[in-house]
Backbone as ProteinMPNN parsed JSONL, in Angstrom:
{"seq_chain_A": "MTVQEFIEKNNLEIISQGDLGQEITGCYIGDLLSLAMSRVEAGQVWMTVQGNVNIAAVAALTDPSCILLVEGRTADATAVQKAREQEVTVLKTDLPAYEAACLLFEQNQCK", "coords_chain_A": {"N_chain_A": [[0.856, -1.177, 0.0], [0.474, 2.242, -0.731], [1.5, 5.457, 0.597], [-0.405, 7.371, -0.112], [-2.705, 5.756, -0.531], [-3.066, 4.815, 2.069], [-3.671, 7.196, 3.373], [-6.107, 7.894, 2.104], [-7.784, 5.679, 2.74], [-8.064, 5.984, 5.458], [-8.773, 8.544, 6.053], [-6.824, 10.541, 6.694], [-5.165, 13.496, 7.803], [-3.178, 15.68, 5.905], [-0.246, 17.205, 6.762], [2.273, 17.942, 5.931], [3.53, 17.446, 2.718], [5.207, 14.908, 1.078], [6.567, 12.39, -0.903], [3.874, 10.797, -1.889], [3.441, 8.463, -3.172], [5.067, 6.546, -2.214], [5.849, 3.264, -1.098], [4.562, 1.568, 1.745], [6.207, -0.186, 4.224], [5.971, -1.151, 6.779], [5.678, -0.389, 10.294], [6.755, 1.831, 12.907], [6.415, 2.529, 16.261], [6.92, 5.085, 18.439], [8.158, 7.548, 20.732], [10.465, 8.555, 21.785], [13.055, 10.288, 20.638], [15.803, 9.693, 20.258], [15.792, 6.937, 20.332], [14.083, 6.379, 18.208], [15.701, 7.214, 16.098], [17.442, 5.096, 15.836], [15.814, 2.964, 15.327], [13.647, 3.338, 13.491], [12.89, 2.28, 10.271], [13.67, 2.557, 6.783], [10.933, 3.306, 4.712], [8.972, 2.654, 6.544], [6.02, 3.599, 8.433], [6.262, 6.086, 10.732], [4.987, 6.373, 13.825], [4.023, 8.734, 16.175], [3.762, 11.015, 18.998], [5.199, 13.24, 19.066], [5.812, 16.53, 17.977], [7.68, 18.384, 17.273], [10.454, 20.219, 15.753], [12.465, 18.351, 15.596], [11.458, 15.954, 14.639], [11.542, 16.072, 11.894], [14.269, 16.04, 11.479], [14.967, 13.479, 12.404], [13.531, 11.982, 10.557], [14.907, 12.655, 8.231], [17.243, 11.275, 8.628], [16.409, 8.614, 8.771], [14.532, 7.954, 6.814], [11.594, 7.336, 6.707], [8.418, 6.247, 5.279], [6.447, 8.002, 5.914], [5.545, 10.295, 8.548], [3.338, 9.787, 11.137], [1.367, 11.615, 13.097], [-0.191, 10.942, 16.046], [-3.146, 10.575, 18.169], [-4.392, 13.039, 17.901], [-2.442, 14.948, 17.906], [-0.368, 17.661, 16.746], [2.006, 19.181, 14.509], [4.444, 21.681, 15.277], [4.952, 25.018, 13.914], [7.608, 25.384, 13.035], [8.492, 22.757, 12.735], [6.789, 21.893, 10.688], [7.585, 23.561, 8.584], [10.287, 22.728, 8.24], [9.884, 20.029, 7.597], [8.553, 20.309, 5.168], [10.571, 21.532, 3.644], [12.357, 19.404, 3.512], [10.887, 17.585, 2.184], [9.338, 15.704, 3.589], [6.72, 13.593, 4.402], [4.155, 14.369, 6.561], [1.597, 13.32, 8.549], [-1.666, 13.337, 10.154], [-3.747, 12.042, 12.754], [-6.601, 11.358, 14.825], [-6.642, 9.008, 16.129], [-5.368, 6.64, 18.566], [-1.966, 5.412, 18.66], [-1.806, 2.595, 18.669], [-4.296, 1.743, 17.574], [-4.121, 2.931, 15.038], [-1.913, 1.552, 14.017], [-2.955, -1.031, 13.979], [-4.932, -0.742, 12.0], [-3.293, -0.19, 9.808], [-1.897, -2.617, 9.613], [-4.03, -4.419, 9.11], [-4.935, -3.435, 6.654], [-2.729, -3.507, 5.005], [-1.25, -5.712, 5.542], [1.337, -5.715, 6.565], [4.558, -6.004, 8.179]], "CA_chain_A": [[0.0, 0.0, 0.0], [1.211, 3.506, -0.759], [1.093, 6.468, 1.578], [-1.66, 7.952, -0.613], [-3.784, 4.814, -0.249], [-3.249, 4.817, 3.525], [-4.361, 8.457, 3.675], [-7.49, 7.824, 1.618], [-8.534, 4.65, 3.463], [-8.224, 6.315, 6.869], [-9.125, 9.951, 6.188], [-5.753, 11.192, 7.441], [-4.888, 14.883, 7.434], [-1.813, 15.923, 5.443], [0.354, 18.416, 7.325], [3.377, 18.216, 5.003], [3.452, 16.424, 1.675], [6.385, 14.453, 0.347], [6.226, 11.403, -1.93], [2.707, 10.016, -1.461], [3.456, 7.198, -3.896], [6.018, 5.634, -1.576], [5.277, 2.052, -0.518], [4.694, 1.392, 3.19], [6.769, -1.504, 4.512], [5.722, -1.516, 8.172], [5.572, 0.802, 11.134], [7.465, 1.922, 14.179], [5.71, 3.404, 17.197], [7.814, 5.528, 19.496], [8.235, 8.987, 20.932], [11.809, 8.92, 22.203], [13.703, 10.575, 19.371], [17.074, 8.982, 20.133], [15.472, 5.547, 20.015], [13.534, 6.374, 16.844], [16.82, 7.336, 15.153], [18.086, 3.8, 15.636], [14.827, 1.915, 15.088], [12.797, 3.574, 12.324], [13.504, 1.777, 9.046], [13.205, 3.167, 5.537], [9.657, 2.799, 4.225], [7.992, 2.478, 7.612], [5.269, 4.727, 8.982], [6.698, 6.36, 12.099], [3.868, 6.908, 14.592], [4.532, 9.431, 17.346], [3.042, 12.197, 19.481], [6.141, 14.357, 18.977], [5.487, 17.439, 16.887], [8.67, 19.461, 17.184], [11.315, 20.23, 14.569], [13.35, 17.194, 15.589], [10.895, 14.828, 13.884], [12.047, 16.2, 10.523], [15.669, 15.623, 11.506], [14.979, 12.021, 12.504], [13.052, 11.47, 9.268], [15.989, 12.834, 7.256], [18.232, 10.225, 8.893], [15.864, 7.248, 8.736], [13.75, 7.816, 5.586], [10.298, 6.651, 6.775], [7.49, 6.625, 4.216], [5.775, 9.187, 6.45], [5.38, 10.415, 9.998], [1.933, 9.899, 11.491], [1.125, 12.155, 14.431], [-1.37, 10.256, 16.57], [-3.851, 11.145, 19.327], [-4.779, 14.422, 17.646], [-1.3, 15.857, 18.042], [0.002, 18.344, 15.514], [3.39, 19.665, 14.465], [4.565, 23.133, 15.38], [5.233, 25.683, 12.636], [8.995, 25.127, 12.644], [8.544, 21.367, 12.272], [6.103, 21.828, 9.395], [8.462, 24.209, 7.601], [11.446, 21.86, 8.007], [9.388, 18.836, 6.9], [8.285, 20.708, 3.778], [11.871, 21.73, 2.996], [12.988, 18.099, 3.304], [9.895, 16.76, 1.492], [8.908, 14.639, 4.487], [5.27, 13.555, 4.569], [3.679, 14.334, 7.943], [0.148, 13.124, 8.581], [-2.273, 13.485, 11.48], [-4.973, 11.314, 13.052], [-7.042, 11.405, 16.221], [-6.526, 7.66, 16.68], [-4.157, 6.256, 19.29], [-0.996, 4.721, 17.811], [-2.144, 1.172, 18.566], [-5.396, 1.581, 16.619], [-3.613, 3.273, 13.703], [-1.057, 0.439, 13.6], [-3.841, -2.157, 13.65], [-5.515, -0.445, 10.679], [-2.232, -0.347, 8.814], [-1.659, -4.055, 9.452], [-5.186, -5.032, 8.455], [-5.067, -2.958, 5.273], [-1.502, -3.693, 4.24], [-0.63, -6.98, 5.939], [2.774, -5.474, 6.685], [5.144, -6.491, 9.422]], "C_chain_A": [[0.901, 1.239, 0.0], [0.726, 4.423, 0.364], [-0.242, 7.079, 1.166], [-2.848, 7.042, -0.295], [-4.092, 4.77, 1.25], [-4.01, 6.066, 3.964], [-5.841, 8.346, 3.318], [-8.333, 6.831, 2.407], [-8.866, 5.067, 4.89], [-8.501, 7.788, 7.13], [-8.104, 10.712, 7.035], [-5.54, 12.607, 6.912], [-3.424, 15.012, 7.018], [-1.34, 17.255, 6.015], [1.506, 18.887, 6.441], [3.395, 17.091, 3.983], [4.802, 16.176, 1.032], [5.914, 13.522, -0.75], [5.088, 10.512, -1.441], [2.61, 8.681, -2.181], [4.384, 6.172, -3.287], [5.284, 4.453, -0.948], [5.557, 1.999, 0.979], [5.15, -0.039, 3.451], [6.49, -2.004, 5.927], [5.527, -0.265, 8.99], [6.453, 0.682, 12.356], [6.679, 2.903, 15.027], [6.68, 3.796, 18.29], [7.954, 7.031, 19.52], [9.62, 9.459, 21.37], [12.669, 9.066, 20.95], [15.014, 9.82, 19.196], [16.845, 7.515, 19.807], [14.922, 5.437, 18.595], [14.654, 6.461, 15.81], [17.468, 5.986, 14.862], [17.106, 2.692, 15.258], [13.935, 2.107, 13.873], [13.554, 3.093, 11.086], [12.889, 2.468, 7.832], [11.913, 2.497, 5.09], [8.597, 2.612, 5.288], [7.2, 3.76, 7.844], [5.782, 4.901, 10.407], [5.545, 7.044, 12.806], [4.387, 7.479, 15.904], [3.571, 10.527, 17.782], [3.936, 13.434, 19.418], [5.789, 15.234, 17.786], [6.476, 18.575, 16.743], [9.586, 19.268, 15.983], [12.2, 18.989, 14.479], [12.766, 15.995, 14.838], [11.374, 14.868, 12.436], [13.496, 15.742, 10.448], [15.781, 14.102, 11.571], [14.541, 11.409, 11.174], [14.136, 11.591, 8.195], [17.043, 11.739, 7.412], [17.711, 8.825, 8.59], [15.005, 6.949, 7.517], [12.458, 7.002, 5.731], [9.424, 7.061, 5.589], [6.715, 7.874, 4.619], [5.863, 9.171, 7.963], [3.891, 10.568, 10.228], [1.829, 10.377, 12.931], [-0.208, 11.603, 14.908], [-1.975, 11.027, 17.734], [-4.184, 12.623, 19.156], [-3.665, 15.427, 17.782], [-1.01, 16.516, 16.705], [1.443, 18.805, 15.613], [3.402, 21.175, 14.611], [5.029, 23.705, 14.044], [6.65, 25.42, 12.145], [9.148, 23.712, 12.099], [7.908, 21.225, 10.893], [6.988, 22.425, 8.308], [9.642, 23.309, 7.244], [11.026, 20.596, 7.254], [9.119, 19.16, 5.431], [9.586, 20.895, 3.007], [12.522, 20.396, 2.639], [12.07, 17.109, 2.595], [9.535, 15.506, 2.288], [7.39, 14.714, 4.621], [4.95, 13.43, 6.05], [2.16, 14.309, 7.892], [-0.354, 13.236, 10.01], [-3.538, 12.643, 11.568], [-5.325, 11.51, 14.516], [-6.9, 10.047, 16.901], [-5.295, 7.505, 17.56], [-3.238, 5.459, 18.356], [-1.359, 3.251, 17.622], [-3.237, 0.951, 17.518], [-4.948, 1.903, 15.197], [-2.737, 2.146, 13.16], [-1.897, -0.783, 13.234], [-4.485, -1.953, 12.284], [-4.491, -0.664, 9.578], [-1.972, -1.832, 8.566], [-2.794, -4.72, 8.7], [-5.274, -4.669, 6.979], [-3.873, -3.317, 4.408], [-0.844, -5.046, 4.486], [0.892, -6.836, 5.986], [3.259, -5.955, 8.038], [5.039, -5.477, 10.537]], "O_chain_A": [[1.948, 1.267, 0.648], [-0.311, 4.189, 0.985], [-1.116, 7.281, 2.008], [-3.887, 7.519, 0.162], [-5.256, 4.697, 1.644], [-4.888, 5.997, 4.825], [-6.713, 8.663, 4.126], [-9.491, 7.118, 2.712], [-9.83, 4.573, 5.474], [-8.472, 8.239, 8.275], [-8.464, 11.43, 7.968], [-5.715, 12.873, 5.723], [-2.534, 14.509, 7.704], [-1.954, 18.297, 5.784], [1.688, 20.086, 6.231], [3.289, 15.918, 4.342], [5.451, 17.087, 0.517], [4.955, 13.834, -1.457], [5.312, 9.58, -0.669], [1.773, 7.851, -1.827], [4.483, 5.049, -3.782], [4.228, 4.622, -0.339], [6.651, 2.341, 1.428], [4.545, -0.99, 2.955], [6.751, -3.168, 6.234], [5.244, 0.802, 8.446], [6.84, -0.408, 12.776], [6.319, 3.985, 14.563], [7.207, 2.934, 18.993], [7.881, 7.702, 18.491], [9.905, 10.655, 21.322], [12.972, 8.078, 20.281], [15.311, 9.352, 18.097], [17.633, 6.914, 19.077], [15.262, 4.506, 17.865], [14.561, 5.84, 14.751], [17.983, 5.763, 13.767], [17.53, 1.592, 14.903], [13.503, 1.121, 13.275], [14.712, 3.454, 10.878], [11.737, 2.903, 7.86], [11.809, 1.27, 5.089], [7.426, 2.427, 4.959], [7.644, 4.856, 7.501], [5.74, 3.961, 11.201], [5.159, 8.156, 12.445], [5.096, 6.805, 16.652], [2.679, 10.92, 17.031], [3.482, 14.546, 19.686], [5.498, 14.726, 16.703], [6.158, 19.612, 16.16], [9.495, 18.261, 15.281], [12.636, 18.62, 13.389], [13.515, 15.104, 14.44], [11.588, 13.823, 11.821], [13.904, 15.125, 9.465], [16.599, 13.507, 10.87], [15.124, 10.424, 10.722], [14.262, 10.713, 7.342], [17.662, 11.327, 6.431], [18.479, 7.947, 8.198], [14.771, 5.778, 7.216], [12.24, 6.068, 4.959], [9.66, 8.097, 4.967], [6.368, 8.701, 3.775], [6.211, 8.16, 8.573], [3.246, 11.394, 9.583], [2.157, 9.647, 13.866], [-1.232, 11.778, 14.248], [-1.4, 12.0, 18.222], [-4.252, 13.37, 20.132], [-3.909, 16.633, 17.774], [-1.369, 15.987, 15.653], [2.026, 18.811, 16.698], [2.5, 21.867, 14.139], [5.446, 22.965, 13.153], [6.86, 25.25, 10.944], [9.853, 23.495, 11.113], [8.431, 20.518, 10.032], [7.121, 21.849, 7.228], [9.96, 23.146, 6.066], [11.745, 20.143, 6.364], [9.43, 18.357, 4.552], [9.698, 20.471, 1.856], [13.162, 20.27, 1.595], [12.419, 15.942, 2.422], [9.44, 14.406, 1.742], [6.839, 15.774, 4.919], [5.411, 12.505, 6.717], [1.526, 15.164, 7.273], [0.431, 13.23, 10.958], [-4.301, 12.534, 10.608], [-4.459, 11.793, 15.344], [-7.025, 9.95, 18.122], [-4.283, 8.167, 17.329], [-3.704, 4.895, 17.366], [-1.229, 2.722, 16.519], [-3.112, 0.067, 16.67], [-5.351, 1.224, 14.252], [-2.81, 1.819, 11.976], [-1.578, -1.491, 12.278], [-4.574, -2.894, 11.495], [-4.794, -1.255, 8.541], [-1.842, -2.251, 7.416], [-2.565, -5.491, 7.768], [-5.646, -5.501, 6.151], [-4.005, -3.418, 3.188], [0.02, -5.471, 3.719], [1.632, -7.702, 5.518], [2.466, -6.271, 8.925], [5.488, -5.737, 11.653]]}, "name": "protein", "num_of_chains": 1, "seq": "MTVQEFIEKNNLEIISQGDLGQEITGCYIGDLLSLAMSRVEAGQVWMTVQGNVNIAAVAALTDPSCILLVEGRTADATAVQKAREQEVTVLKTDLPAYEAACLLFEQNQCK"}
């Protein structure tokens, strides 16, 4: 499933748009940025409540398919600007991370 398909199936809000045609390979759920830097794999959806500029920096290092802000969280203006500059897709949902991950698994049968 592509990021675009994931957005459409789950009515996700786009905060910053990168490559929506990128294939989703799995997901990582975590809010500790230092841990995310070592655990997020290329192609994964990174689900977090963090919305500061550092999410764009972590994404630049790890190349997730997108960042999904969960629990209704949003990114601050600096984070949005940096994500746009780096063409990082940042999405938003009101769902908790667990429920969003379950939807992703059910729809994509990813790891």
